[in-house]
Coordinates of C-alpha atoms in Angstrom, one line a residue:
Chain V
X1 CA 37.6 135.0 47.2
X2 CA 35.0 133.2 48.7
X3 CA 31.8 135.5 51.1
X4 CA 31.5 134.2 54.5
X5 CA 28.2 132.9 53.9
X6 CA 29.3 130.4 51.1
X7 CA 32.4 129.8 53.5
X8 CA 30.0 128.6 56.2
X9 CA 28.1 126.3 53.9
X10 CA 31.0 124.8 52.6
X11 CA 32.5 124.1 56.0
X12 CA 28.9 123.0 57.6
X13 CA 27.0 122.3 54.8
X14 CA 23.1 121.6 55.5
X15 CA 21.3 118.3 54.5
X16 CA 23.9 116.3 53.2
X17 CA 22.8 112.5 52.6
X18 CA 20.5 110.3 50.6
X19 CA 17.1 109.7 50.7
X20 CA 16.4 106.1 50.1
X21 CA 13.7 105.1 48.0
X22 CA 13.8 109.1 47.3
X23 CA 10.4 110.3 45.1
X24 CA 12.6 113.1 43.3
X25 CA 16.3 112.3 42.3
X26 CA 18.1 114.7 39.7
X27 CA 21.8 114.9 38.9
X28 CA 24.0 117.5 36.9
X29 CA 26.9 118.0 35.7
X30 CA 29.6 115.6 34.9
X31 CA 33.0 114.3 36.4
X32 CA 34.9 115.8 33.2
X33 CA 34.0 119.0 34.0
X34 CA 34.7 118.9 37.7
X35 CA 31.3 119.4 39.1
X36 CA 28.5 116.9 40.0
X37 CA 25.4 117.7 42.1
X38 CA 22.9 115.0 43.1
X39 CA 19.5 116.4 45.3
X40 CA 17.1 113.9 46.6
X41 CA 13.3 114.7 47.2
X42 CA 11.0 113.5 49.8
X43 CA 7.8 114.9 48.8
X44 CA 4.3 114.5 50.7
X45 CA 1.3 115.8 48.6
X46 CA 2.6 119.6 47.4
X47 CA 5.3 119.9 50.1
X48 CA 9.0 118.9 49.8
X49 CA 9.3 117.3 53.3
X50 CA 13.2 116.7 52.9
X51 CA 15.8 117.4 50.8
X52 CA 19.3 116.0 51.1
X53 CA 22.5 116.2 48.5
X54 CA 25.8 115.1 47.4
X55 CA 28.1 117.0 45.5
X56 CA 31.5 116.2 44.0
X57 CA 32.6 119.9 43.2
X58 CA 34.4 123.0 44.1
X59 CA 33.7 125.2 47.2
X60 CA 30.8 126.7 45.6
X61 CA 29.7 124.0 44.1
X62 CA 29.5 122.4 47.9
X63 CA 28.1 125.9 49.5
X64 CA 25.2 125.9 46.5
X65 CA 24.0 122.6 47.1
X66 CA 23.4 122.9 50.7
X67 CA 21.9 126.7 50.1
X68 CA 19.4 125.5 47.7
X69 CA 18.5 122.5 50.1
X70 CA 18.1 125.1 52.9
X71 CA 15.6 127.3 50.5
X72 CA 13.5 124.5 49.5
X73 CA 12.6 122.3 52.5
X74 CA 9.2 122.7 53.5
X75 CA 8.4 124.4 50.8
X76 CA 5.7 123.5 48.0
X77 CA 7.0 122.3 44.2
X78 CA 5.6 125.0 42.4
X79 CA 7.4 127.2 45.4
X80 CA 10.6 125.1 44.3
X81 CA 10.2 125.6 40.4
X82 CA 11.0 129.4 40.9
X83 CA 13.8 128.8 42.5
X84 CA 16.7 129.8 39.7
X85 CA 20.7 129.5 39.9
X86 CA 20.8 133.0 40.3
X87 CA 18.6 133.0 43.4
X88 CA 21.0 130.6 45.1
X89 CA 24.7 132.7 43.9
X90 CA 22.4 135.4 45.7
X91 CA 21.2 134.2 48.8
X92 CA 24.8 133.5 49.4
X93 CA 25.8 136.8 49.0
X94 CA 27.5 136.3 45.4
X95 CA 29.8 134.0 43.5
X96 CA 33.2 135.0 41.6
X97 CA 32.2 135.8 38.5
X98 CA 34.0 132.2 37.3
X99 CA 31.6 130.3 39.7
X100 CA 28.9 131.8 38.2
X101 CA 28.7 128.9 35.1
X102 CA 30.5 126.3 35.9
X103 CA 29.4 125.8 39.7
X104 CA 26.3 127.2 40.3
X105 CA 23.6 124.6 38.8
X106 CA 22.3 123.6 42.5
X107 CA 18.4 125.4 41.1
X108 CA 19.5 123.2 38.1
X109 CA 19.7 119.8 40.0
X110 CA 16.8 120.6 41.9
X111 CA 14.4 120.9 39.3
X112 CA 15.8 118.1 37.2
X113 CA 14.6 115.9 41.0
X114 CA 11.5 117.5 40.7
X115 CA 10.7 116.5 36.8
X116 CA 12.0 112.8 37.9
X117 CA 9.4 112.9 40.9
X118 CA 6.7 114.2 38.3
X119 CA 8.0 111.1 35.9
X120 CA 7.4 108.4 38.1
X121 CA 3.6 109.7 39.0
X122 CA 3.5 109.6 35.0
X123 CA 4.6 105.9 35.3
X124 CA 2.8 104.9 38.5
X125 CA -0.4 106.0 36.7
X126 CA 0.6 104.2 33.7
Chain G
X1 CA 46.6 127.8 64.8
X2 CA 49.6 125.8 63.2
X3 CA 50.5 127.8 59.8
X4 CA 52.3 125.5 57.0
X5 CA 53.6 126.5 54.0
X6 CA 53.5 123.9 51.4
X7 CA 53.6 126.2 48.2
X8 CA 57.2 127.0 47.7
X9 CA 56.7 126.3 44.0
X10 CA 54.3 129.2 44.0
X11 CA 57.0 131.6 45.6
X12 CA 59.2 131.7 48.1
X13 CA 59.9 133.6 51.7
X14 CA 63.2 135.7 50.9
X15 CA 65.7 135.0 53.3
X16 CA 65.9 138.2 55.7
X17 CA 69.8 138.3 55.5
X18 CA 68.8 138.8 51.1
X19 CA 65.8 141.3 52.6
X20 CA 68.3 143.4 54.6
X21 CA 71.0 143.7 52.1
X22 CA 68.5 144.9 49.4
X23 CA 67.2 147.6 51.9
X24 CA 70.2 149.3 51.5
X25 CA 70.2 149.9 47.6
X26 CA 66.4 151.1 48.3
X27 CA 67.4 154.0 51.2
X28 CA 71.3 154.6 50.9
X29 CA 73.0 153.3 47.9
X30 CA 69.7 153.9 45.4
X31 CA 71.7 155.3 42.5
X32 CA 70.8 154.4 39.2
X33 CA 73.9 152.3 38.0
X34 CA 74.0 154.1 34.7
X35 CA 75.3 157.2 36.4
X36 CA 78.8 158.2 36.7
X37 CA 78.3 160.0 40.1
X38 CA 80.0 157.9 43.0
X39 CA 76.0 157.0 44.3
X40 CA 75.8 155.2 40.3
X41 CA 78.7 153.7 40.6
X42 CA 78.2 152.1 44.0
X43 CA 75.1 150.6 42.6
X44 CA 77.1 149.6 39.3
X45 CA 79.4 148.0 41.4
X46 CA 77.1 146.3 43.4
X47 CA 74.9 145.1 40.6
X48 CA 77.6 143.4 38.6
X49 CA 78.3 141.7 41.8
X50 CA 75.0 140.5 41.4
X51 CA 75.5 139.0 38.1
X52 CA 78.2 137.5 39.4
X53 CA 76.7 136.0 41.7
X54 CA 74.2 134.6 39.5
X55 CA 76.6 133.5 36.9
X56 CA 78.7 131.4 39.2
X57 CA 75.9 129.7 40.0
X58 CA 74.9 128.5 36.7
X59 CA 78.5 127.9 35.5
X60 CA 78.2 131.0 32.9
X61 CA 80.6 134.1 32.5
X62 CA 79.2 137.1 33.9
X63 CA 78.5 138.7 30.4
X64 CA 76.0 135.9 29.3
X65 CA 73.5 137.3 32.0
X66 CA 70.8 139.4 31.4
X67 CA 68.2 140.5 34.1
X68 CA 64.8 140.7 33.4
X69 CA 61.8 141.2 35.6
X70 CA 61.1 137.6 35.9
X71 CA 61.3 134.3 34.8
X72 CA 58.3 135.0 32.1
X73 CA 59.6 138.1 30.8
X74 CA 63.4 135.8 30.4
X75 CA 61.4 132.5 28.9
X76 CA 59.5 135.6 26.5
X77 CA 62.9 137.5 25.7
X78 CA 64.7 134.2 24.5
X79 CA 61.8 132.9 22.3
X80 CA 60.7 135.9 20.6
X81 CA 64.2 137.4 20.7
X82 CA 65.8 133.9 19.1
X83 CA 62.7 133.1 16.7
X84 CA 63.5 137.0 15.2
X85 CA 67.3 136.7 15.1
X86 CA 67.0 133.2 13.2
X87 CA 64.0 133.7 11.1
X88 CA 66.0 133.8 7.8
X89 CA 67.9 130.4 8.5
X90 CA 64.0 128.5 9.1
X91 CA 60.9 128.8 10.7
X92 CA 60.3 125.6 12.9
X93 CA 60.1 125.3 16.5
X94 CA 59.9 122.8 19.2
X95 CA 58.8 122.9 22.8
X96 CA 56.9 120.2 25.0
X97 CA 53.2 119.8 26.1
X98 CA 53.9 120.8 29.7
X99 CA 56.0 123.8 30.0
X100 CA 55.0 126.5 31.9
X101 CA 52.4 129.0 30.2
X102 CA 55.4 131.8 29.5
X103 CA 57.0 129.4 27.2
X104 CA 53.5 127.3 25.9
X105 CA 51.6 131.1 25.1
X106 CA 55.0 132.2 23.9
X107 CA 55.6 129.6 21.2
X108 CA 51.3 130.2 20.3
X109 CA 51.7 133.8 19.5
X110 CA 55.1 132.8 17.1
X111 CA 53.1 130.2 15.6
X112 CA 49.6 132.4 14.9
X113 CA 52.6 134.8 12.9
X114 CA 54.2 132.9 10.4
X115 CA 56.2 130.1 12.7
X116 CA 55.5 126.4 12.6
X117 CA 55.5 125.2 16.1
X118 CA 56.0 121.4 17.2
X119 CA 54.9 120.0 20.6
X120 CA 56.3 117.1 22.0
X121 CA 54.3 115.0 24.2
X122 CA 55.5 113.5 27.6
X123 CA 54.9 110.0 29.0
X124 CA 52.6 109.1 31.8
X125 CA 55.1 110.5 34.6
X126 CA 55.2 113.6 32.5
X127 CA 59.1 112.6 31.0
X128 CA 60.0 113.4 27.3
X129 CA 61.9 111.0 25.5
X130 CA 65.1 111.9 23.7
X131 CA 64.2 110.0 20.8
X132 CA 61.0 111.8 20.2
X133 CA 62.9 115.2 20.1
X134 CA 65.4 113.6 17.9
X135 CA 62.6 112.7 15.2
X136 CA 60.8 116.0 15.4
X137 CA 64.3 118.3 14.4
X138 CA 64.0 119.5 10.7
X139 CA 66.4 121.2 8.4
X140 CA 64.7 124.1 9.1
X141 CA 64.3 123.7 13.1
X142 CA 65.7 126.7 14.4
X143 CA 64.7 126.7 18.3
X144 CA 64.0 124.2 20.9
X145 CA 63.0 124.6 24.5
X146 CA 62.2 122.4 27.4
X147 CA 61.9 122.8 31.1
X148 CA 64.9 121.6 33.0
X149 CA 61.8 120.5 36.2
X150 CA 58.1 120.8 35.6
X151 CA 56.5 123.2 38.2
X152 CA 53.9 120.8 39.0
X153 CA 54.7 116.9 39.0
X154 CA 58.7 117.8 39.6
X155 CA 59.7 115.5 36.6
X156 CA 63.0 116.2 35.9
X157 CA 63.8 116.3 31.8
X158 CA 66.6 114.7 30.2
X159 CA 68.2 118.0 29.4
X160 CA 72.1 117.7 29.0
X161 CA 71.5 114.4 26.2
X162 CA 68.5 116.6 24.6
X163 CA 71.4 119.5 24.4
X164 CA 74.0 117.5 23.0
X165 CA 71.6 116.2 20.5
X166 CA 70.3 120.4 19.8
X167 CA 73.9 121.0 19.4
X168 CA 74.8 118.3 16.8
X169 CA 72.0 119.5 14.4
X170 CA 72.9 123.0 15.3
X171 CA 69.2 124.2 17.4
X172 CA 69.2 126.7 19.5
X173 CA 68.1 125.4 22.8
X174 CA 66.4 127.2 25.4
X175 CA 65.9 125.8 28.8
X176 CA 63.5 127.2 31.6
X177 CA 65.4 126.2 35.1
X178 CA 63.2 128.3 37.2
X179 CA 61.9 125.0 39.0
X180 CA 65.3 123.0 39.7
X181 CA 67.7 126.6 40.0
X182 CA 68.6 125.6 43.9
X183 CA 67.3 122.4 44.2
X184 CA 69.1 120.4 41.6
X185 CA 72.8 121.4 40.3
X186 CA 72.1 123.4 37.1
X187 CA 75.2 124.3 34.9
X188 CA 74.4 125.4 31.8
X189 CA 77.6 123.1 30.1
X190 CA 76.8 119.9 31.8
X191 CA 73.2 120.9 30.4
X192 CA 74.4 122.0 26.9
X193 CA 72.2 124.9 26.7
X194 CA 72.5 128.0 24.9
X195 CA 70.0 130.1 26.8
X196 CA 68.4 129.4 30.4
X197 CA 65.8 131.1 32.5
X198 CA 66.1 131.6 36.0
X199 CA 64.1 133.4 38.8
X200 CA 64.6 135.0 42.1
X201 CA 61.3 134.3 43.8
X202 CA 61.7 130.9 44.0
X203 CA 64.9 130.5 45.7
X204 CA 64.4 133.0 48.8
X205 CA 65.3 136.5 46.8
X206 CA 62.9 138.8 45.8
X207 CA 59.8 138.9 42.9
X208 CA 60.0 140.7 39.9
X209 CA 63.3 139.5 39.4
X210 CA 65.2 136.7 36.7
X211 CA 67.9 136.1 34.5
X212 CA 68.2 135.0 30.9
X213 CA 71.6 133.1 30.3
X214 CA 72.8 133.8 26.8
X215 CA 76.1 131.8 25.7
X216 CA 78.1 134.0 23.9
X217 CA 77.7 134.1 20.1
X218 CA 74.0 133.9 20.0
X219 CA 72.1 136.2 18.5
X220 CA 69.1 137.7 20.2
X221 CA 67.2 140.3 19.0
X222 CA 65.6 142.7 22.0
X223 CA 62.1 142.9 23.3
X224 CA 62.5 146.0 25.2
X225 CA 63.6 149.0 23.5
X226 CA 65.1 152.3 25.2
X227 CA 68.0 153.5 27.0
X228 CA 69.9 150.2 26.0
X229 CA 70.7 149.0 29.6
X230 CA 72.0 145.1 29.8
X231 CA 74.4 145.4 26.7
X232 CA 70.9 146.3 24.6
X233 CA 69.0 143.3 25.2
X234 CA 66.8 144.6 28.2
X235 CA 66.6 148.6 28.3
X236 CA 65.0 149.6 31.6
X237 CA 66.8 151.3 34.4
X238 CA 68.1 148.1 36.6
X239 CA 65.6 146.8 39.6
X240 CA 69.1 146.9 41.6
X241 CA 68.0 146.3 45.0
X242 CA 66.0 143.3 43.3
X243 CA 68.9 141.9 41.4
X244 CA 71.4 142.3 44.1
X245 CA 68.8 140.2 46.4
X246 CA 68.5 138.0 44.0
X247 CA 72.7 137.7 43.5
X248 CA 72.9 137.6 47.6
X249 CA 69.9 134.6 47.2
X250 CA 72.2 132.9 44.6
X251 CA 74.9 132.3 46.9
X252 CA 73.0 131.4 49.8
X253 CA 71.3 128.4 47.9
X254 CA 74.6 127.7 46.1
X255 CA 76.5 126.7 49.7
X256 CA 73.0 125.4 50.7
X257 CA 72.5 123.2 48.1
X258 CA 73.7 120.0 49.0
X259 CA 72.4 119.7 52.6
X260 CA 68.9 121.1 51.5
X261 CA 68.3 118.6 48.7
X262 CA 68.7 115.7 51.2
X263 CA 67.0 117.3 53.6
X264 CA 64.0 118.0 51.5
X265 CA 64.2 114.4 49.8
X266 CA 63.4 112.9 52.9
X267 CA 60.3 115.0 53.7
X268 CA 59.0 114.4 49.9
X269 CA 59.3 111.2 50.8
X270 CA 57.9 110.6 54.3
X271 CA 54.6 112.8 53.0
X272 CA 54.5 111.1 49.8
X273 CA 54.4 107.7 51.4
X274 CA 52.4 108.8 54.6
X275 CA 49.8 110.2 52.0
X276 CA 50.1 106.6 50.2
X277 CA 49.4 104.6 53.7
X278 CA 46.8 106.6 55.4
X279 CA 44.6 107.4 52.3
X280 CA 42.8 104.5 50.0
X281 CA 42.5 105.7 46.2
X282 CA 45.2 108.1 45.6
X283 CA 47.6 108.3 42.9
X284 CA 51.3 109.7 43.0
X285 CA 51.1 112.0 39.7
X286 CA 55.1 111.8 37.9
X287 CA 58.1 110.2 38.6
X288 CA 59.5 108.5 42.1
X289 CA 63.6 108.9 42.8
X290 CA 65.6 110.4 41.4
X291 CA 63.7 111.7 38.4
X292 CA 61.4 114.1 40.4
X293 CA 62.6 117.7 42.4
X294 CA 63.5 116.9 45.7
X295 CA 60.8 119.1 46.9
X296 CA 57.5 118.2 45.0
X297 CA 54.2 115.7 45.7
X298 CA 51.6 115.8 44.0
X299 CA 49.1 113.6 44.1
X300 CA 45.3 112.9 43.0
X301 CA 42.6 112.1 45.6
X302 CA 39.9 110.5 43.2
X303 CA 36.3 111.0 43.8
X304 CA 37.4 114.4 45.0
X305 CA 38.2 118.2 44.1
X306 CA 40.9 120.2 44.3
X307 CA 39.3 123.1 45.3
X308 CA 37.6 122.0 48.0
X309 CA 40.7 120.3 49.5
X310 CA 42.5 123.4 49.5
X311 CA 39.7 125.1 51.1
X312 CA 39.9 122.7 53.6
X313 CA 43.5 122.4 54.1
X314 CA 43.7 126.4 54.3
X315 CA 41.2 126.5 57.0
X316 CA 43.4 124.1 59.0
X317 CA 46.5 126.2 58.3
X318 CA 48.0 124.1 55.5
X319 CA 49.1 126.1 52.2
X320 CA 49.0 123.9 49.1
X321 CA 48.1 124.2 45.5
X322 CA 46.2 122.3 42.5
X323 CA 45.6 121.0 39.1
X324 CA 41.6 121.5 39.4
X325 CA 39.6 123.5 36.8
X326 CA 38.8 125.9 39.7
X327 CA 42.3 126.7 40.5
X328 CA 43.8 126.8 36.9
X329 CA 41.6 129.6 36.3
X330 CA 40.0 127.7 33.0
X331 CA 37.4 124.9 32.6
X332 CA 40.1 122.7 31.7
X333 CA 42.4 121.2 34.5
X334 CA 46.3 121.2 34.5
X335 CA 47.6 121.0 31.2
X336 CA 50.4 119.4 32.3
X337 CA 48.4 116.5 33.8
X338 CA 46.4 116.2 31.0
X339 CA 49.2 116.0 29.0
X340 CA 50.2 113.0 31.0
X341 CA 47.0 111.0 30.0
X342 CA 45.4 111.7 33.5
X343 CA 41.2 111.1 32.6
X344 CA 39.6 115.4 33.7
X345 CA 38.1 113.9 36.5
X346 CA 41.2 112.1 38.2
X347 CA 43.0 115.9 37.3
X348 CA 40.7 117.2 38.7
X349 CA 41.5 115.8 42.1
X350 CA 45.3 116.9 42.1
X351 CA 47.1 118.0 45.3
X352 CA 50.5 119.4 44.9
X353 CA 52.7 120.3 48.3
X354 CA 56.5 121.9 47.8
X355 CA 58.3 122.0 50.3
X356 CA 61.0 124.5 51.4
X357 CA 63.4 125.4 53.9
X358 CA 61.3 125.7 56.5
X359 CA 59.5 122.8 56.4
X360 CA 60.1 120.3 59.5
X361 CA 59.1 116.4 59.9
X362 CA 56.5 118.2 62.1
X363 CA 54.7 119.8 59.3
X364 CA 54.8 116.7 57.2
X365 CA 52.9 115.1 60.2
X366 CA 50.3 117.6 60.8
X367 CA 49.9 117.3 57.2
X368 CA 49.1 113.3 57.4
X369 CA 47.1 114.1 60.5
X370 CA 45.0 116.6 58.9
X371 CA 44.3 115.2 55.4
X372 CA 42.7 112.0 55.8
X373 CA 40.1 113.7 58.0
X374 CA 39.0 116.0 55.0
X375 CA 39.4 113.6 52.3
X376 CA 37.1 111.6 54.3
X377 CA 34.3 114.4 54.8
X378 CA 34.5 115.5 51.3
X379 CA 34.3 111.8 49.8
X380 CA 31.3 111.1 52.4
X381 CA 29.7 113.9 50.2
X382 CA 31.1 113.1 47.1
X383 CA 28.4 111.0 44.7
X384 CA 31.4 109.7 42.6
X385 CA 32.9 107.9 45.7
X386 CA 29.2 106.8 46.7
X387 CA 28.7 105.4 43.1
X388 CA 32.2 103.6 43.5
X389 CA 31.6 101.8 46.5
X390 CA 28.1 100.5 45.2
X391 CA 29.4 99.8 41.9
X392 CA 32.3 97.8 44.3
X393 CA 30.1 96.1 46.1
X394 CA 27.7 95.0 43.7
X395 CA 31.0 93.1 42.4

């Protein structure tokens, strides 16, 4: 059901973890709905120097979250923004087609981390 | 690596001794029963065996059995077959919140046609109360059905006092006993029941076989139309090697029965409570004792999915199945839990092993040593567990 490469991400999935005092944090999805993805940012200047995740969520759900971490570290934001969900279901060599919706929204919590970093340089410039 | 099976509500093994006896209706004896040549008639006589076999088991005459090609097309045939026949003496039907899908999409279809359907819910351990069945039978109420077992949480239904109370007010009532057929004695006049599903696959005989018990004197009208096979209620040449498997499986779980239930009682129970001790936040999901299959756990690991524990059992060798969105094939998880007033994201989290007959104390134990691990390393990833604790401590 499953491709090898989301297999291996679920089993040993990259850069899971916090980030405390994070400069990015975005969440998606909700517990009703099965599916809950939280990325942390570290970001120096342009440059995402770490990423790390948590995810409550199926296998895909899992293997997405640590495939989007792996694409984005070291990487700049504007590098980050054109990440999509589609990009991630890809670079894993595909999603059954019911995993598409309801478990792919890794892109999704990423740039939802990357609007909260942008929020709080709003508020630190006041 | 160590294989166990823990899915036996899914489907079953069938016995090799049913497997070799059905071979020979596939190479030697394959006539078609209908036939008066001597090659027919050894397959006539073998498949009335069969339904012999079956009937004995349930406590019915053979003449009340009808196969079918499973317990879906059986749980279809007496719905759709009953709501037809009975359509002039009222239009009301009753069923429960957490049947299985053959009788729940069944009972939708009758009511999207001209039917009025009523659907009874179930308590927090999944159990209907005879009361509540009492109050919803109307003049009109022509058909009831309720599951005998519930394939998931194993709550066993007050059947035989819901039948006596169908056959006061004069309802037809339907029971699907694919679930507790072999595991629980099912006798369809203890039960009072005027029609009853069973199935092979789940008692060691073969797929794509069942049986519809039909007491004599009800009228059913057919779903299958053709060469008027099973006294015209199921045309179809017979799947004999399939129905005399499943007749051979019959007897085998019949004198198995007994020592089986106790056996499988006491593995239930020494997974159910390992589960209980070795894992912190974990809910048993239906009844304890005597009110749930002897084979059935199931269980919800909060501030974790389903999914991802079956993954993670399967890569360790352990077969198991769940409630999750991801599993049930629809956004929503298991009906029948949230039926039971489970919240989606304690559902969500459901774990359900069945055992069978080849499950040893030593499976149960690798079990218990293998799930705490990975409910550990998927809650250390979980941000509902993380939340938790902080929201914990912060108390």
């Amino acid at each position: 059901m499953y491709t090898e490469k989301v297999m291996d991400h679920f089993t040993n999935p990259r850069n899971v973890g916090e980030i405390p005092d994070a400069d990015g944090v975005g969440e998606v999805g909700n517990p009703k709905c099965g599916d809950i993805m939280r990325i942390y940012l570290d970001i120096e200047g342009d440059t995402i120097k770490d990423v790390k995740f948590k995810t409550f969520g199926c296998g895909a759900a899992v293997a997405t979250s640590s495939m989007v971490t792996e694409m984005v570290k070291g990487k700049t934001i504007t590098e980050a923004l054109d990440i999509s969900n589609a990009a991630v279901a890809e670079a894993l060599g595909g999603l059954p087609p019911n995993k598409l919706h309801c478990s792919n929204l890794a892109a999704d919590a990423l740039h939802a981390a990357i609007k909260d970093y942008y929020d709080k340089q709003e508020k630190a410039k006041g | 690596m160590r294989r166990v099976y823990l899915d036996h509500s899914a489907t079953t093994p069938v016995d090799p001794e049913v497997a070799s006896l059905m071979m020979t209706y596939y190479t030697e004896k394959y006539g078609n029963p209908s036939s008066i040549h001597s090659f027919g008639q050894e397959a006539r006589e073998a498949l009335e065996k069969a339904r012999e076999q079956v009937a004995g088991f349930i406590g019915a005459q053979p003449a009340e059995i009808t196969f079918t090609s499973g317990g879906t097309e059986a749980d279809n045939l007496a719905i759709l077959g009953a709501a037809e026949a009975y359509k002039d003496k009222g239009k009301h039907l009753i069923t429960t919140a957490v049947e299985h899908h053959a009788i729940l999409e069944t009972f939708e279809f009758l009511a999207k046609n001209g039917y009025e359907l009523t659907v009874l819910p179930v308590d927090e351990e999944g159990l209907l109360s005879v009361d509540g069945v009492q109050r919803a039978i109307r003049p009109d109420t022509i058909l009831l059905s309720v599951m005998h077992a519930n394939n998931e949480v194993g709550a066993i239904q007050p059947v035989a006092e819901i039948g006596r109370l169908a056959r006061e007010k004069g309802v037809i009532f339907h029971v699907d006993a694919v679930q507790s057929l072999g595991k629980i004695p099912v006798n369809v006049n203890d039960l009072n029941v005027d029609m009853l599903t069973v199935s092979s696959h789940k008692i060691y005989g073969p797929k794509g076989v069942g049986a519809l018990y039909v007491r004599k004197g009800i009228r059913l009208v057919p779903r299958v139309y053709g060469g008027g096979q099973e006294k015209k209620r199921r045309s179809g040449t017979e799947n004999t090697p399939g129905i005399i498997g499943f007749g051979k499986a019959c007897e085998l779980a019949q004198a198995r029965m007994a020592d089986e239930a106790a056996k499988l009682t006491g593995l239930r129970d020494r997974l159910m409570d390992g589960i209980l001790e070795r894992i912190d936040f974990v809910k048993v999901n239906g009844p304890r004792g005597a009110k749930r299959l002897p084979n059935n756990v199931n269980v919800s690991v909060q501030y974790v999915e389903g999914e991802s524990l079956l993954l993670s059992l399967d890569m360790v060798g352990i077969a198991a199945s769940s409630g999750s969105a991801c599993t049930s094939g629809s956004l929503d998880p298991s009906h029948v839990l949230l039926a039971m007033g489970m919240p989606h994201e304690i559902a969500h989290g459901s774990l359900r092993f069945s055992l069978g007959r080849q499950n040893t104390e030593e499976d149960v134990d690798y079990v218990l040593e293998q799930l705490p691990k990975i409910v550990e390393r998927l809650r250390r990833m979980s941000p509902l567990f993380d939340q938790m604790q902080r929201e914990a401590g912060a108390k």
